[in-house]
Amino acid sequence: MKEVITLIKEQISNIGIMFRISKYQDKSDYQSHYLGLVWEYLYPLIQIGIYWLVFGIGLKKGTSNGIDYLTWMVIGITPWFYMNATTLDSSKSIYQQVGMVSKMKFPVSVLPTIKVISNLSSFWAMLIFSIFIAYVKGGIVPNVYWLQWFYYFFAMICWLVAFGTFNSTVTILVRDYRIFLQSLMRVLFYMSGVLFNFETNAFPAFFVRILQLNPFFYIVSGFRESMLGQDWFWQKPLLMLIFWLMVLFFLLVGSHLHYKFRARFVDYI
């Protein structure tokens, strides 16, 4: 627990630097492209269009529990795109920058969190787009359930920081881990309720319960429940407890591995 507290202190004390670095990285990543940062917003929109054509029109999935499929999908795919990009980026954050950081007084533990921050710009754009689609296509308007969106956003950030700390360290220790993580995220894309509504009578109850243990599933479902005004987060106390226990587990293990091997990161690379 001492290592977790140290990790949190490093994040808080360097929050200004993290925002400045994330802003710089966003500009440097797209400086050689004609459209620049526009691609950061354009790519997710193209992906949404493809999935809607395939699953919303091509497979005749017009509605999901009476809700327009495009509305239902966009609300869920918005946090997924952000979590997927952040998970993969944070997993290689230390590996890519440890050489530079080792030469200056800069806490390596904040590198995964910088990726969490830098991907937020596209997330906000996607969120605005999803709200617009929800209003135009589904007639969804703000209601009191939208207040719990802040809870799920906070939960998402905590999960990404904990999971990112773990992944970024293990990627250095086990070189093949990043390939495994990429494959895992591809599987989780289809198993996290992004494109298919598993919480219906069409799927066995025990199968759905297993899927609900997935933290990504919890966040995606939570965003939908908030935007569509279906349930409050405290109405599923067991799933909430399991989610936060998983956040704590990866935070404990990730911070322990990070501080145990941090002095030798350069040697491993």
Short mmCIF file of the C-alpha atoms (twelve columns), coordinates in Angstrom:
data_MODEL
# 
_entry.id   MODEL 
# 
loop_
_atom_site.group_PDB 
_atom_site.id 
_atom_site.type_symbol 
_atom_site.label_atom_id 
_atom_site.label_alt_id 
_atom_site.label_comp_id 
_atom_site.label_asym_id 
_atom_site.label_seq_id 
_atom_site.Cartn_x 
_atom_site.Cartn_y 
_atom_site.Cartn_z 
_atom_site.pdbx_PDB_model_num 
ATOM 1   C CA . MET A 1   0.000   0.000   0.000   1 
ATOM 2   C CA . LYS A 2   2.950   2.335   0.619   1 
ATOM 3   C CA . GLU A 3   3.929   1.981   -3.049  1 
ATOM 4   C CA . VAL A 4   0.397   2.866   -4.142  1 
ATOM 5   C CA . ILE A 5   0.480   6.036   -2.023  1 
ATOM 6   C CA . THR A 6   3.865   6.971   -3.512  1 
ATOM 7   C CA . LEU A 7   2.492   6.409   -7.003  1 
ATOM 8   C CA . ILE A 8   -0.545  8.604   -6.352  1 
ATOM 9   C CA . LYS A 9   1.632   11.366  -4.877  1 
ATOM 10  C CA . GLU A 10  3.822   11.359  -7.988  1 
ATOM 11  C CA . GLN A 11  0.760   11.694  -10.201 1 
ATOM 12  C CA . ILE A 12  -0.662  14.610  -8.224  1 
ATOM 13  C CA . SER A 13  2.617   16.519  -7.806  1 
ATOM 14  C CA . ASN A 14  3.376   16.284  -11.543 1 
ATOM 15  C CA . ILE A 15  -0.090  16.886  -12.953 1 
ATOM 16  C CA . GLY A 16  0.912   20.201  -14.545 1 
ATOM 17  C CA . ILE A 17  3.883   18.629  -16.337 1 
ATOM 18  C CA . MET A 18  1.713   15.743  -17.528 1 
ATOM 19  C CA . PHE A 19  -0.790  18.083  -19.180 1 
ATOM 20  C CA . ARG A 20  1.983   20.059  -20.888 1 
ATOM 21  C CA . ILE A 21  3.703   16.936  -22.191 1 
ATOM 22  C CA . SER A 22  0.434   15.413  -23.417 1 
ATOM 23  C CA . LYS A 23  -0.352  18.615  -25.321 1 
ATOM 24  C CA . TYR A 24  3.091   18.596  -26.899 1 
ATOM 25  C CA . GLN A 25  2.811   14.925  -27.873 1 
ATOM 26  C CA . ASP A 26  -0.551  15.507  -29.549 1 
ATOM 27  C CA . LYS A 27  0.981   18.186  -31.758 1 
ATOM 28  C CA . SER A 28  4.165   16.246  -32.530 1 
ATOM 29  C CA . ASP A 29  2.289   13.053  -33.482 1 
ATOM 30  C CA . TYR A 30  0.401   14.787  -36.301 1 
ATOM 31  C CA . GLN A 31  2.719   17.615  -37.315 1 
ATOM 32  C CA . SER A 32  3.736   15.894  -40.579 1 
ATOM 33  C CA . HIS A 33  0.104   15.270  -41.643 1 
ATOM 34  C CA . TYR A 34  -1.809  17.713  -43.803 1 
ATOM 35  C CA . LEU A 35  -4.930  17.461  -41.625 1 
ATOM 36  C CA . GLY A 36  -2.916  17.415  -38.413 1 
ATOM 37  C CA . LEU A 37  -4.971  16.819  -35.257 1 
ATOM 38  C CA . VAL A 38  -8.125  16.428  -37.353 1 
ATOM 39  C CA . TRP A 39  -7.144  12.781  -37.856 1 
ATOM 40  C CA . GLU A 40  -7.450  12.219  -34.114 1 
ATOM 41  C CA . TYR A 41  -11.183 12.917  -34.436 1 
ATOM 42  C CA . LEU A 42  -11.762 11.754  -37.991 1 
ATOM 43  C CA . TYR A 43  -10.498 8.199   -37.565 1 
ATOM 44  C CA . PRO A 44  -12.998 7.221   -34.799 1 
ATOM 45  C CA . LEU A 45  -15.850 8.716   -36.827 1 
ATOM 46  C CA . ILE A 46  -14.861 6.633   -39.863 1 
ATOM 47  C CA . GLN A 47  -14.767 3.523   -37.667 1 
ATOM 48  C CA . ILE A 48  -18.223 4.283   -36.283 1 
ATOM 49  C CA . GLY A 49  -19.574 4.626   -39.811 1 
ATOM 50  C CA . ILE A 50  -18.146 1.238   -40.776 1 
ATOM 51  C CA . TYR A 51  -19.573 -0.558  -37.732 1 
ATOM 52  C CA . TRP A 52  -22.956 1.064   -38.212 1 
ATOM 53  C CA . LEU A 53  -23.099 -0.010  -41.859 1 
ATOM 54  C CA . VAL A 54  -22.079 -3.581  -41.009 1 
ATOM 55  C CA . PHE A 55  -23.962 -4.211  -37.768 1 
ATOM 56  C CA . GLY A 56  -26.696 -1.594  -37.863 1 
ATOM 57  C CA . ILE A 57  -27.748 -1.974  -41.495 1 
ATOM 58  C CA . GLY A 58  -25.988 -4.975  -42.995 1 
ATOM 59  C CA . LEU A 59  -27.025 -7.366  -40.220 1 
ATOM 60  C CA . LYS A 60  -30.425 -5.696  -39.755 1 
ATOM 61  C CA . LYS A 61  -29.890 -4.768  -36.116 1 
ATOM 62  C CA . GLY A 62  -32.104 -1.711  -36.285 1 
ATOM 63  C CA . THR A 63  -32.791 -1.370  -32.568 1 
ATOM 64  C CA . SER A 64  -31.484 -2.618  -29.231 1 
ATOM 65  C CA . ASN A 65  -34.154 -2.886  -26.526 1 
ATOM 66  C CA . GLY A 66  -36.250 -0.411  -28.472 1 
ATOM 67  C CA . ILE A 67  -33.371 2.067   -28.830 1 
ATOM 68  C CA . ASP A 68  -32.016 3.020   -32.233 1 
ATOM 69  C CA . TYR A 69  -28.933 0.856   -32.867 1 
ATOM 70  C CA . LEU A 70  -26.694 3.719   -34.000 1 
ATOM 71  C CA . THR A 71  -27.507 5.622   -30.802 1 
ATOM 72  C CA . TRP A 72  -26.918 2.557   -28.636 1 
ATOM 73  C CA . MET A 73  -23.647 1.697   -30.373 1 
ATOM 74  C CA . VAL A 74  -22.144 5.202   -30.440 1 
ATOM 75  C CA . ILE A 75  -22.736 5.728   -26.713 1 
ATOM 76  C CA . GLY A 76  -20.899 2.482   -25.928 1 
ATOM 77  C CA . ILE A 77  -18.165 2.742   -28.526 1 
ATOM 78  C CA . THR A 78  -17.096 6.222   -27.355 1 
ATOM 79  C CA . PRO A 79  -15.547 5.068   -24.043 1 
ATOM 80  C CA . TRP A 80  -14.261 1.893   -25.742 1 
ATOM 81  C CA . PHE A 81  -12.236 3.788   -28.372 1 
ATOM 82  C CA . TYR A 82  -10.717 5.879   -25.608 1 
ATOM 83  C CA . MET A 83  -9.960  2.948   -23.309 1 
ATOM 84  C CA . ASN A 84  -8.535  0.810   -26.117 1 
ATOM 85  C CA . ALA A 85  -6.209  3.538   -27.415 1 
ATOM 86  C CA . THR A 86  -5.118  4.529   -23.919 1 
ATOM 87  C CA . THR A 87  -4.477  0.939   -22.815 1 
ATOM 88  C CA . LEU A 88  -2.247  0.198   -25.812 1 
ATOM 89  C CA . ASP A 89  -0.467  3.563   -25.706 1 
ATOM 90  C CA . SER A 90  0.222   3.442   -21.968 1 
ATOM 91  C CA . SER A 91  1.559   -0.126  -22.230 1 
ATOM 92  C CA . LYS A 92  4.487   1.118   -24.350 1 
ATOM 93  C CA . SER A 93  4.851   4.542   -22.702 1 
ATOM 94  C CA . ILE A 94  7.790   3.650   -20.455 1 
ATOM 95  C CA . TYR A 95  9.449   1.473   -23.094 1 
ATOM 96  C CA . GLN A 96  9.505   4.364   -25.558 1 
ATOM 97  C CA . GLN A 97  10.613  7.113   -23.166 1 
ATOM 98  C CA . VAL A 98  12.636  5.462   -20.400 1 
ATOM 99  C CA . GLY A 99  15.969  6.292   -22.057 1 
ATOM 100 C CA . MET A 100 15.182  10.003  -22.065 1 
ATOM 101 C CA . VAL A 101 13.606  10.034  -18.606 1 
ATOM 102 C CA . SER A 102 16.532  8.182   -17.033 1 
ATOM 103 C CA . LYS A 103 18.751  11.200  -17.793 1 
ATOM 104 C CA . MET A 104 16.580  13.722  -15.950 1 
ATOM 105 C CA . LYS A 105 14.724  14.086  -12.682 1 
ATOM 106 C CA . PHE A 106 11.333  12.952  -13.828 1 
ATOM 107 C CA . PRO A 107 9.131   10.233  -12.255 1 
ATOM 108 C CA . VAL A 108 8.703   7.419   -14.767 1 
ATOM 109 C CA . SER A 109 5.405   6.456   -13.123 1 
ATOM 110 C CA . VAL A 110 3.618   9.414   -14.732 1 
ATOM 111 C CA . LEU A 111 4.318   8.275   -18.311 1 
ATOM 112 C CA . PRO A 112 1.284   5.931   -18.521 1 
ATOM 113 C CA . THR A 113 -0.911  8.674   -17.037 1 
ATOM 114 C CA . ILE A 114 0.285   11.119  -19.703 1 
ATOM 115 C CA . LYS A 115 -1.256  8.782   -22.289 1 
ATOM 116 C CA . VAL A 116 -4.496  8.788   -20.302 1 
ATOM 117 C CA . ILE A 117 -4.540  12.579  -20.552 1 
ATOM 118 C CA . SER A 118 -3.372  12.927  -24.161 1 
ATOM 119 C CA . ASN A 119 -6.176  10.712  -25.491 1 
ATOM 120 C CA . LEU A 120 -8.852  12.765  -23.730 1 
ATOM 121 C CA . SER A 121 -9.087  15.310  -26.549 1 
ATOM 122 C CA . SER A 122 -10.493 12.747  -28.987 1 
ATOM 123 C CA . PHE A 123 -12.715 11.349  -26.231 1 
ATOM 124 C CA . TRP A 124 -14.390 14.737  -25.667 1 
ATOM 125 C CA . ALA A 125 -14.998 15.107  -29.390 1 
ATOM 126 C CA . MET A 126 -16.483 11.614  -29.580 1 
ATOM 127 C CA . LEU A 127 -18.653 12.292  -26.544 1 
ATOM 128 C CA . ILE A 128 -20.118 15.430  -28.111 1 
ATOM 129 C CA . PHE A 129 -20.766 13.477  -31.297 1 
ATOM 130 C CA . SER A 130 -22.480 10.655  -29.387 1 
ATOM 131 C CA . ILE A 131 -24.736 13.132  -27.540 1 
ATOM 132 C CA . PHE A 132 -25.661 14.715  -30.870 1 
ATOM 133 C CA . ILE A 133 -26.493 11.315  -32.419 1 
ATOM 134 C CA . ALA A 134 -28.461 10.307  -29.314 1 
ATOM 135 C CA . TYR A 135 -30.593 13.435  -29.631 1 
ATOM 136 C CA . VAL A 136 -31.111 13.328  -33.409 1 
ATOM 137 C CA . LYS A 137 -31.564 9.570   -33.900 1 
ATOM 138 C CA . GLY A 138 -32.859 8.408   -30.537 1 
ATOM 139 C CA . GLY A 139 -34.549 11.486  -29.130 1 
ATOM 140 C CA . ILE A 140 -32.422 11.209  -25.982 1 
ATOM 141 C CA . VAL A 141 -32.368 14.370  -23.870 1 
ATOM 142 C CA . PRO A 142 -30.515 15.164  -20.615 1 
ATOM 143 C CA . ASN A 143 -32.058 13.690  -17.471 1 
ATOM 144 C CA . VAL A 144 -31.092 13.111  -13.854 1 
ATOM 145 C CA . TYR A 145 -29.345 9.830   -14.736 1 
ATOM 146 C CA . TRP A 146 -26.702 11.799  -16.606 1 
ATOM 147 C CA . LEU A 147 -25.258 12.875  -13.244 1 
ATOM 148 C CA . GLN A 148 -23.785 9.428   -12.695 1 
ATOM 149 C CA . TRP A 149 -21.729 9.916   -15.854 1 
ATOM 150 C CA . PHE A 150 -19.181 11.640  -13.577 1 
ATOM 151 C CA . TYR A 151 -18.895 8.460   -11.509 1 
ATOM 152 C CA . TYR A 152 -18.260 6.271   -14.552 1 
ATOM 153 C CA . PHE A 153 -15.779 8.774   -15.982 1 
ATOM 154 C CA . PHE A 154 -13.868 8.785   -12.681 1 
ATOM 155 C CA . ALA A 155 -14.005 4.971   -12.572 1 
ATOM 156 C CA . MET A 156 -12.701 4.788   -16.144 1 
ATOM 157 C CA . ILE A 157 -9.735  7.064   -15.388 1 
ATOM 158 C CA . CYS A 158 -8.853  5.103   -12.241 1 
ATOM 159 C CA . TRP A 159 -9.002  1.820   -14.148 1 
ATOM 160 C CA . LEU A 160 -6.817  3.116   -16.969 1 
ATOM 161 C CA . VAL A 161 -4.191  4.494   -14.590 1 
ATOM 162 C CA . ALA A 162 -4.054  1.233   -12.607 1 
ATOM 163 C CA . PHE A 163 -4.087  -1.019  -15.682 1 
ATOM 164 C CA . GLY A 164 -1.637  1.260   -17.507 1 
ATOM 165 C CA . THR A 165 0.846   1.187   -14.628 1 
ATOM 166 C CA . PHE A 166 0.721   -2.603  -14.618 1 
ATOM 167 C CA . ASN A 167 0.951   -2.996  -18.403 1 
ATOM 168 C CA . SER A 168 3.759   -0.480  -18.884 1 
ATOM 169 C CA . THR A 169 5.952   -2.310  -16.372 1 
ATOM 170 C CA . VAL A 170 5.191   -5.845  -17.532 1 
ATOM 171 C CA . THR A 171 5.829   -4.805  -21.163 1 
ATOM 172 C CA . ILE A 172 9.432   -4.026  -20.223 1 
ATOM 173 C CA . LEU A 173 9.911   -7.198  -18.170 1 
ATOM 174 C CA . VAL A 174 8.237   -9.538  -20.689 1 
ATOM 175 C CA . ARG A 175 8.757   -8.356  -24.264 1 
ATOM 176 C CA . ASP A 176 5.997   -10.581 -25.692 1 
ATOM 177 C CA . TYR A 177 3.381   -9.153  -23.336 1 
ATOM 178 C CA . ARG A 178 2.496   -6.238  -25.614 1 
ATOM 179 C CA . ILE A 179 1.618   -8.622  -28.463 1 
ATOM 180 C CA . PHE A 180 -0.566  -10.582 -26.050 1 
ATOM 181 C CA . LEU A 181 -2.237  -7.365  -24.864 1 
ATOM 182 C CA . GLN A 182 -3.023  -6.296  -28.437 1 
ATOM 183 C CA . SER A 183 -4.675  -9.665  -29.108 1 
ATOM 184 C CA . LEU A 184 -6.574  -9.482  -25.816 1 
ATOM 185 C CA . MET A 185 -7.964  -6.035  -26.629 1 
ATOM 186 C CA . ARG A 186 -9.203  -7.293  -30.003 1 
ATOM 187 C CA . VAL A 187 -11.114 -10.058 -28.218 1 
ATOM 188 C CA . LEU A 188 -12.447 -7.706  -25.550 1 
ATOM 189 C CA . PHE A 189 -13.782 -5.399  -28.251 1 
ATOM 190 C CA . TYR A 190 -16.389 -8.027  -29.103 1 
ATOM 191 C CA . MET A 191 -16.828 -9.291  -25.535 1 
ATOM 192 C CA . SER A 192 -17.354 -5.941  -23.797 1 
ATOM 193 C CA . GLY A 193 -20.827 -5.197  -25.150 1 
ATOM 194 C CA . VAL A 194 -19.609 -2.575  -27.604 1 
ATOM 195 C CA . LEU A 195 -21.396 -3.955  -30.680 1 
ATOM 196 C CA . PHE A 196 -23.722 -6.575  -29.221 1 
ATOM 197 C CA . ASN A 197 -26.254 -6.251  -26.432 1 
ATOM 198 C CA . PHE A 198 -25.456 -9.283  -24.308 1 
ATOM 199 C CA . GLU A 199 -27.817 -8.197  -21.522 1 
ATOM 200 C CA . THR A 200 -30.870 -9.613  -23.252 1 
ATOM 201 C CA . ASN A 201 -32.737 -12.885 -23.087 1 
ATOM 202 C CA . ALA A 202 -30.936 -14.037 -26.229 1 
ATOM 203 C CA . PHE A 203 -27.826 -14.933 -24.210 1 
ATOM 204 C CA . PRO A 204 -27.504 -17.388 -21.274 1 
ATOM 205 C CA . ALA A 205 -27.534 -15.686 -17.889 1 
ATOM 206 C CA . PHE A 206 -24.313 -17.340 -16.659 1 
ATOM 207 C CA . PHE A 207 -22.505 -16.189 -19.824 1 
ATOM 208 C CA . VAL A 208 -23.609 -12.588 -19.254 1 
ATOM 209 C CA . ARG A 209 -22.524 -12.719 -15.595 1 
ATOM 210 C CA . ILE A 210 -19.034 -13.787 -16.648 1 
ATOM 211 C CA . LEU A 211 -18.827 -10.957 -19.186 1 
ATOM 212 C CA . GLN A 212 -19.953 -8.426  -16.573 1 
ATOM 213 C CA . LEU A 213 -16.797 -9.160  -14.550 1 
ATOM 214 C CA . ASN A 214 -14.808 -7.475  -17.317 1 
ATOM 215 C CA . PRO A 215 -13.943 -3.881  -16.219 1 
ATOM 216 C CA . PHE A 216 -14.305 -2.645  -19.809 1 
ATOM 217 C CA . PHE A 217 -17.812 -4.145  -19.924 1 
ATOM 218 C CA . TYR A 218 -18.648 -2.379  -16.658 1 
ATOM 219 C CA . ILE A 219 -17.587 1.024   -18.018 1 
ATOM 220 C CA . VAL A 220 -19.273 0.629   -21.417 1 
ATOM 221 C CA . SER A 221 -22.530 -0.505  -19.786 1 
ATOM 222 C CA . GLY A 222 -22.281 2.295   -17.252 1 
ATOM 223 C CA . PHE A 223 -21.995 4.974   -19.912 1 
ATOM 224 C CA . ARG A 224 -25.065 3.576   -21.660 1 
ATOM 225 C CA . GLU A 225 -27.079 3.355   -18.450 1 
ATOM 226 C CA . SER A 226 -26.183 6.979   -17.693 1 
ATOM 227 C CA . MET A 227 -26.967 8.393   -21.129 1 
ATOM 228 C CA . LEU A 228 -30.091 6.307   -21.710 1 
ATOM 229 C CA . GLY A 229 -31.456 6.784   -18.180 1 
ATOM 230 C CA . GLN A 230 -31.818 3.107   -17.230 1 
ATOM 231 C CA . ASP A 231 -30.199 2.326   -13.858 1 
ATOM 232 C CA . TRP A 232 -28.164 3.936   -11.077 1 
ATOM 233 C CA . PHE A 233 -24.666 2.573   -10.469 1 
ATOM 234 C CA . TRP A 234 -25.440 1.676   -6.839  1 
ATOM 235 C CA . GLN A 235 -28.209 -0.654  -7.978  1 
ATOM 236 C CA . LYS A 236 -25.487 -3.171  -8.933  1 
ATOM 237 C CA . PRO A 237 -23.376 -3.223  -5.762  1 
ATOM 238 C CA . LEU A 238 -21.696 -6.566  -6.462  1 
ATOM 239 C CA . LEU A 239 -20.467 -5.521  -9.911  1 
ATOM 240 C CA . MET A 240 -19.310 -2.190  -8.475  1 
ATOM 241 C CA . LEU A 241 -17.381 -3.977  -5.710  1 
ATOM 242 C CA . ILE A 242 -15.745 -6.395  -8.163  1 
ATOM 243 C CA . PHE A 243 -14.739 -3.531  -10.455 1 
ATOM 244 C CA . TRP A 244 -13.043 -1.522  -7.699  1 
ATOM 245 C CA . LEU A 245 -11.341 -4.630  -6.333  1 
ATOM 246 C CA . MET A 246 -9.843  -5.200  -9.787  1 
ATOM 247 C CA . VAL A 247 -8.705  -1.571  -9.928  1 
ATOM 248 C CA . LEU A 248 -7.066  -1.993  -6.514  1 
ATOM 249 C CA . PHE A 249 -5.470  -5.304  -7.535  1 
ATOM 250 C CA . PHE A 250 -3.799  -3.915  -10.662 1 
ATOM 251 C CA . LEU A 251 -2.813  -0.753  -8.797  1 
ATOM 252 C CA . LEU A 252 -1.158  -2.759  -6.007  1 
ATOM 253 C CA . VAL A 253 0.600   -5.225  -8.301  1 
ATOM 254 C CA . GLY A 254 1.488   -2.600  -10.890 1 
ATOM 255 C CA . SER A 255 2.966   -0.136  -8.391  1 
ATOM 256 C CA . HIS A 256 4.909   -2.917  -6.633  1 
ATOM 257 C CA . LEU A 257 6.471   -4.133  -9.885  1 
ATOM 258 C CA . HIS A 258 7.112   -0.575  -11.027 1 
ATOM 259 C CA . TYR A 259 9.107   0.480   -7.973  1 
ATOM 260 C CA . LYS A 260 10.843  -2.863  -7.675  1 
ATOM 261 C CA . PHE A 261 12.275  -2.779  -11.204 1 
ATOM 262 C CA . ARG A 262 12.288  0.961   -12.027 1 
ATOM 263 C CA . ALA A 263 15.993  1.389   -11.325 1 
ATOM 264 C CA . ARG A 264 16.743  -1.363  -13.891 1 
ATOM 265 C CA . PHE A 265 14.344  -0.388  -16.684 1 
ATOM 266 C CA . VAL A 266 17.184  0.785   -18.936 1 
ATOM 267 C CA . ASP A 267 19.023  -2.509  -18.452 1 
ATOM 268 C CA . TYR A 268 15.941  -4.530  -19.432 1 
ATOM 269 C CA . ILE A 269 15.453  -2.475  -22.575 1 
# 
